[in-house]
XYZ file of C-alpha atoms in Angstrom:
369
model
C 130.160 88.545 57.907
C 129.624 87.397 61.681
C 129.986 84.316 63.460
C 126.967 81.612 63.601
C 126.191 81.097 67.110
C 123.074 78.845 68.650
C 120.079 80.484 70.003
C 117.148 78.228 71.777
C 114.089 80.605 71.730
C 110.466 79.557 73.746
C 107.345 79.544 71.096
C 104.019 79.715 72.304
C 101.149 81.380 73.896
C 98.865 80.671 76.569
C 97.885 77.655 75.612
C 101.468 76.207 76.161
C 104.788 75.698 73.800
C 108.482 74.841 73.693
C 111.787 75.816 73.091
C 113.001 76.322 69.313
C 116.358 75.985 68.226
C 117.992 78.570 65.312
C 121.337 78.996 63.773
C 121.695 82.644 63.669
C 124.516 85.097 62.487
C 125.764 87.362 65.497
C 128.149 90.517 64.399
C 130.663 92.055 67.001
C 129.237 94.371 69.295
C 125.845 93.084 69.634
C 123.657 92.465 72.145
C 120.890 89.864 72.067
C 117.912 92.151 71.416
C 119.755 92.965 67.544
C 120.061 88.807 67.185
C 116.099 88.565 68.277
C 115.672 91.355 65.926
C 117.558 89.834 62.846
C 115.307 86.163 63.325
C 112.560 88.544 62.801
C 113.564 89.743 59.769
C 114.768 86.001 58.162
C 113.472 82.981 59.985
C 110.749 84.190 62.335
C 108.857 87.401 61.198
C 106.130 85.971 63.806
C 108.351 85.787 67.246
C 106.701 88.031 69.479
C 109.025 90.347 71.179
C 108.155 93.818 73.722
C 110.913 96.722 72.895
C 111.191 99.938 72.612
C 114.633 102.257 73.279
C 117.295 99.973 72.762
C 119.089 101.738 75.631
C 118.288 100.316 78.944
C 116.004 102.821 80.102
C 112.312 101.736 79.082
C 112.171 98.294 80.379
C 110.384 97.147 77.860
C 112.629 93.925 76.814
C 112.672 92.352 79.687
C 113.360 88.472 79.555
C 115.450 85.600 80.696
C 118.495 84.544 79.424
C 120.348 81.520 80.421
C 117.689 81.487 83.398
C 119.082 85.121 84.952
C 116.096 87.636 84.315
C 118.019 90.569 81.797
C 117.243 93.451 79.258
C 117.610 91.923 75.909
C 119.089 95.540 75.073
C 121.933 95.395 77.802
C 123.416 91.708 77.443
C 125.923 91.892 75.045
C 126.691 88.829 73.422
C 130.588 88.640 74.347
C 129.585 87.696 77.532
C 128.928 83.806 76.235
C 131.206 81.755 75.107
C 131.560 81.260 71.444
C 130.243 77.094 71.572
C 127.316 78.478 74.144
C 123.977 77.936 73.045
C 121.817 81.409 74.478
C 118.513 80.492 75.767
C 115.863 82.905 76.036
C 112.522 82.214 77.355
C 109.695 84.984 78.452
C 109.802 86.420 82.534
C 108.445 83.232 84.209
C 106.121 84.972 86.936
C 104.171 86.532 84.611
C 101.551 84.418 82.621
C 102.457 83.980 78.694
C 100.854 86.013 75.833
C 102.589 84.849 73.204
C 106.881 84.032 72.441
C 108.772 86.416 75.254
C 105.802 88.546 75.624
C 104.259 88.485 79.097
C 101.098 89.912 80.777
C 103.030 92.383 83.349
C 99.540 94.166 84.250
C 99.844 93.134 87.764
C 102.412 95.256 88.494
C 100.116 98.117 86.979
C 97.329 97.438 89.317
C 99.775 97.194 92.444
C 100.808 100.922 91.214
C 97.323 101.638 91.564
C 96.939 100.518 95.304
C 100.133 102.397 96.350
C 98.879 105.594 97.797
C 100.198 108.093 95.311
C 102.218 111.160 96.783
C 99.868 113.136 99.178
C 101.005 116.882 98.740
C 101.222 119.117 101.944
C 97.542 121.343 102.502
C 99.090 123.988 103.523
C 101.680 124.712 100.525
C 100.713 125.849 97.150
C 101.854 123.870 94.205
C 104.772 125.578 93.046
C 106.223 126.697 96.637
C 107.459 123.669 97.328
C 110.876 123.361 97.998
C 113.352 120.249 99.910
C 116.928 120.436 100.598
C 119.542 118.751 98.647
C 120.103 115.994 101.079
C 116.745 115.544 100.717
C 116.828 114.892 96.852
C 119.697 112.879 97.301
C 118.372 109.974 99.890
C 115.255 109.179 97.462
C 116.613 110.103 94.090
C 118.122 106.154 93.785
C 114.503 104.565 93.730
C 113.566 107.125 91.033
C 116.050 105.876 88.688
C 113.608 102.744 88.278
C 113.059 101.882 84.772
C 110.132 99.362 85.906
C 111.454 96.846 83.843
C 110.214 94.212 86.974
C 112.898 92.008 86.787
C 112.921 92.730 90.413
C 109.148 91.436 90.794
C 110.033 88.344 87.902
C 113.089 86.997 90.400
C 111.523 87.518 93.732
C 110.524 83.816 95.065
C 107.600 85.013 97.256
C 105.564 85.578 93.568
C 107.683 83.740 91.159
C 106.727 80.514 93.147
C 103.467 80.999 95.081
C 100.740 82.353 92.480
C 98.816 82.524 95.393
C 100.437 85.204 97.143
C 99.898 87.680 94.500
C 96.997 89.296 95.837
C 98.830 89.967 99.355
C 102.518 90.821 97.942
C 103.529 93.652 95.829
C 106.759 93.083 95.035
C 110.094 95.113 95.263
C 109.319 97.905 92.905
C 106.641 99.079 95.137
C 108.590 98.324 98.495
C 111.062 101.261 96.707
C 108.006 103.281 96.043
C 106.794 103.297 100.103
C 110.492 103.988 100.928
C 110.641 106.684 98.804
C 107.762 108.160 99.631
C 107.960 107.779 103.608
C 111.626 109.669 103.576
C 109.679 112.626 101.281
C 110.149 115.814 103.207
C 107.154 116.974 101.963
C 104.669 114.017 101.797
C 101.866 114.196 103.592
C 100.906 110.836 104.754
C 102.118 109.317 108.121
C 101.305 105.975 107.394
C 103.562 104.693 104.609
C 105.351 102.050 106.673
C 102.672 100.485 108.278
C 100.535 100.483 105.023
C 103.876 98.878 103.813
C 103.564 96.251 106.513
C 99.406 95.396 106.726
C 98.587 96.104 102.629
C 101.439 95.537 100.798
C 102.914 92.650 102.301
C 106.163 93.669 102.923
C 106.361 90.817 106.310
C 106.456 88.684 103.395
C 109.759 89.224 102.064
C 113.159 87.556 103.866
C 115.356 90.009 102.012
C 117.274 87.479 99.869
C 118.653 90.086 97.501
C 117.777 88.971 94.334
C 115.821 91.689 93.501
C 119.004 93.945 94.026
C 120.906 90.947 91.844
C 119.068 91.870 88.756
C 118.418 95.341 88.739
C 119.506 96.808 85.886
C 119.897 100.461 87.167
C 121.708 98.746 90.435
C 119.367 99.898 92.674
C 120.323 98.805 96.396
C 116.871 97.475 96.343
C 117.337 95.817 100.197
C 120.173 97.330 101.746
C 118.582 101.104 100.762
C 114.552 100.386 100.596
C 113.442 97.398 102.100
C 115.345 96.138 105.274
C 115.035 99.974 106.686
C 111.296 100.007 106.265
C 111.291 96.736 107.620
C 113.433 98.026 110.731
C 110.957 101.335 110.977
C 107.783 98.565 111.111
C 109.179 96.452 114.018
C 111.107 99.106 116.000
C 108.733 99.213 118.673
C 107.936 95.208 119.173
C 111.599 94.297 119.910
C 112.228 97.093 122.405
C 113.737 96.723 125.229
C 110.623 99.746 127.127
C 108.430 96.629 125.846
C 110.126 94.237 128.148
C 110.089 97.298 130.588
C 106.315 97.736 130.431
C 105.395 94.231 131.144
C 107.446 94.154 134.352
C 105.292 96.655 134.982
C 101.523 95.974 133.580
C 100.146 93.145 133.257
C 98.320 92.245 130.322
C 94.971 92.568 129.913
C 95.188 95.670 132.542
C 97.004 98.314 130.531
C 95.339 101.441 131.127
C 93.306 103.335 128.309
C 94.632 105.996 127.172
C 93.987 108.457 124.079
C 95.724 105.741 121.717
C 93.171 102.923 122.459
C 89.417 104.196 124.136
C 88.880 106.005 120.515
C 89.400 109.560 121.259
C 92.174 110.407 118.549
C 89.641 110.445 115.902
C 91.993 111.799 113.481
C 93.797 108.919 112.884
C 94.036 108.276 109.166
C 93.621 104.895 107.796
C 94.820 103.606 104.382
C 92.573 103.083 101.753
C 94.822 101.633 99.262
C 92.709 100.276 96.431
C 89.728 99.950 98.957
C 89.213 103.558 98.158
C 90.227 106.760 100.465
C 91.297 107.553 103.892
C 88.840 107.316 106.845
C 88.872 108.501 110.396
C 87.623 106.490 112.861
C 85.832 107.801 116.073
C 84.214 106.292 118.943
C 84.050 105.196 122.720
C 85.834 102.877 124.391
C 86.422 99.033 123.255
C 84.394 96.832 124.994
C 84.816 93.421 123.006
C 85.175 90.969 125.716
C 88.784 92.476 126.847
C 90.386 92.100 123.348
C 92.805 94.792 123.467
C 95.020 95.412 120.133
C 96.720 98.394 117.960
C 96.557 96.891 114.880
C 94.665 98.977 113.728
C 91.809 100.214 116.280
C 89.070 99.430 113.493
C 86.489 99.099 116.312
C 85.628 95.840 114.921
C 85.663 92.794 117.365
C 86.141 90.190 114.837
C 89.542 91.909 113.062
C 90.794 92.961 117.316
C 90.192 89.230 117.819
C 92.075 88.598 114.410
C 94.881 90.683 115.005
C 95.040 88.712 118.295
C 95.476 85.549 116.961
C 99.144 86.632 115.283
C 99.264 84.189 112.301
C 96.799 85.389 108.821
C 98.233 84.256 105.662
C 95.543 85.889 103.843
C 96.171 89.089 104.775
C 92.951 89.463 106.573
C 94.101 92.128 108.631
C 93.114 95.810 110.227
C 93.929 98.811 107.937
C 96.768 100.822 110.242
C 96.333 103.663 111.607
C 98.596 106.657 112.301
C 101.012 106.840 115.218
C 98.909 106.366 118.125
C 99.798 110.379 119.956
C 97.533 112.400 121.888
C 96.025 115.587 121.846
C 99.251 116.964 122.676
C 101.623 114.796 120.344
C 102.771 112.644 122.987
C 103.407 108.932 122.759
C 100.772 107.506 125.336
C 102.164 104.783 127.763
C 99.992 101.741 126.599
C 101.828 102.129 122.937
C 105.267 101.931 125.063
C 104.391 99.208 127.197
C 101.778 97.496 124.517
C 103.786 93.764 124.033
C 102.434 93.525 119.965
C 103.268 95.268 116.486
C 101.674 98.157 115.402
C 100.376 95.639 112.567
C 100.215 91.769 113.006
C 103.116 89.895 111.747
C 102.621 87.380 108.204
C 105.364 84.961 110.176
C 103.266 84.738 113.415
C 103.538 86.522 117.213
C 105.449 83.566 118.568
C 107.568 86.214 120.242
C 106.631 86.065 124.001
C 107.627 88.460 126.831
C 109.883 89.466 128.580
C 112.444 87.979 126.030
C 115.272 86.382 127.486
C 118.356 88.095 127.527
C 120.335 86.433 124.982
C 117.568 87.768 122.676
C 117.648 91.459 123.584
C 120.552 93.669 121.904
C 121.943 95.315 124.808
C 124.039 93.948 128.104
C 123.280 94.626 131.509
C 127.525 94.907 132.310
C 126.933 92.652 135.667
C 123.945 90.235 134.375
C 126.401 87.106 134.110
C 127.554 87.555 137.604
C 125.786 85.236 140.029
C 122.680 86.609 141.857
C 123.196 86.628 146.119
């Protein structure tokens, strides 16, 4: 016979409810999804509850307890005290279907919008073949269970409905990463997709996400903060500060990368349907002069201009802005903005001072004659 211990349970739907207290016996070695399991069976054959393996690896019983998102399959209940009353509730960032059952199909539709793995053209299925090292630097973000405890804890959702539509969320921050260091993907474009569709300016890499992961996934360190790195590499160099010494803006030259002659450059369709390529002359919208994107539209260049969108409003991106010959044209050296507008604003103005730049001129403290 096991010990009595305290639960407090939330009972509703939709509509709204409360937390329910129960008395219920708890037997060595168990972990909470057996004590949800055994007020089924005596005092609540109605308390709605997702499950499915009972092992940690379907996700499926996601839910928080004691207010830290967990699997109800993995939280063993030695880990409270003996007097502790365990609280469970339903993921909070995810609207209510009934008891600890939420409506997760967000997530499902942001998996849609993620460009799915783009094979190469030029290998049959079957002859493909990557090196081990290869395997090795992506095979972490494939041990995802998509439990989204990541997506439940991240504040950028979990506190601002509103930026649902713009934000996709950890798991699919993995997914880009995994997909842009794939040997033998296809697409050039993951990171800046990552940046302009997905929302990844959005996120201040607080961590949680890699808090809570059940399969410890290093979430941040691993996924996010390098794609983040790969997305502003260019707008914090120091050949940025370089270029405006030497251009002016306004009078950078036109090269291949911005009158419109690289018309294969592949734009993301996400879940606005497929890839386009985008042709044409020159721009000639009043002198607005912007890579984010190269849509050819005046209204999005002007846009993109402007720095600060919080609705996301933004130029699909395009791929790296090369020539004929695979050559990084000077404008995208000496160009003083992102590839992609940034969510947090182009405050940044140039040249940056030197206390901002991460290199040291070895004589620039000593005074100037």
């Amino acid at each position: 016979m096991g010990n009595k211990r305290q639960f407090r349970i939330w009972r509703g739907d939709e509509t709204g409810g409360d937390l329910k207290d129960y008395t219920v016996e708890v037997n060595e070695g168990e972990v909470v999804l057996d004590v949800i399991h055994r007020l089924q069976a005596t005092e609540a054959p109605d308390l709605a509850c997702r499950w499915n393996c009972k092992a940690g690896k379907c996700g499926s019983c996601s839910m928080e307890i004691n207010g830290k998102p967990r699997l109800g399959c993995m939280t063993r209940m030695s880990t409270f005290e003996e007097a502790e009353t365990v609280t469970v509730t339903p993921l909070r960032t995810f609207p209510v279907i009934r008891d600890l059952v939420t409506d997760v199909s967000f997530n499902y539709e942001k998996a849609r919008e993620t460009p799915a793995f783009a094979p190469p053209a030029d290998v049959a299925p079957g002859d493909y073949r990557m090196q081990q090292v290869d395997v090795e630097r992506s095979q972490e973000f494939r041990k995802c269970i998509e439990c989204f405890l990541c997506q439940n804890v991240c504040h950028v959702i979990r506190d601002h409905e509103e930026n649902k539509p713009a934000f996709s969320g950890p798991r699919f921050f993995i997914r880009a990463a995994e997909l842009d260091m794939h040997p033998l993907d296809a697409r050039t474009d993951r990171r800046e997709y990552a940046q302009s569709d997905m929302g990844l300016g959005f996120c201040n890499i607080t961590k949680c996400c890699t808090e809570v992961c059940p399969e410890h996934i290093k979430i941040t360190d691993n996924g996010i903060i390098p794609m983040k790195e790969r997305v502003v590499d260019r707008r914090y160099d120091p050949l940025v500060w370089l270029g405006n010494k030497i251009f002016r803006r306004g009078q950078v030259p036109q090269t291949s990368a911005t009158s419109g002659h690289s018309s294969g450059a592949v734009t993301s369709g996400g879940a606005h349907g497929g890839a386009h390529a985008h042709s044409g002359g020159t721009h000639s919208h009043g002198g607005v002069h912007s890579h984010a994107g190269g849509s050819h539209d005046s209204a999005a260049e002007r846009q993109a201009q402007q720095g600060v969108n919080w609705h996301r409003e933004v130029p699909h991106p395009t791929a790296p802005a090369v020539d004929a010959n695979g050559k990084l044209p000077l404008t995208e050296l000496t160009f003083n903005r992102a590839a992609a507008p940034s969510p947090f604003g182009d405050d940044v103005t140039f040249p940056l001072p030197p206390e901002h730049l991460n290199f040291a001129h070895p004589q620039q403290d000593e005074p100037k004659h």
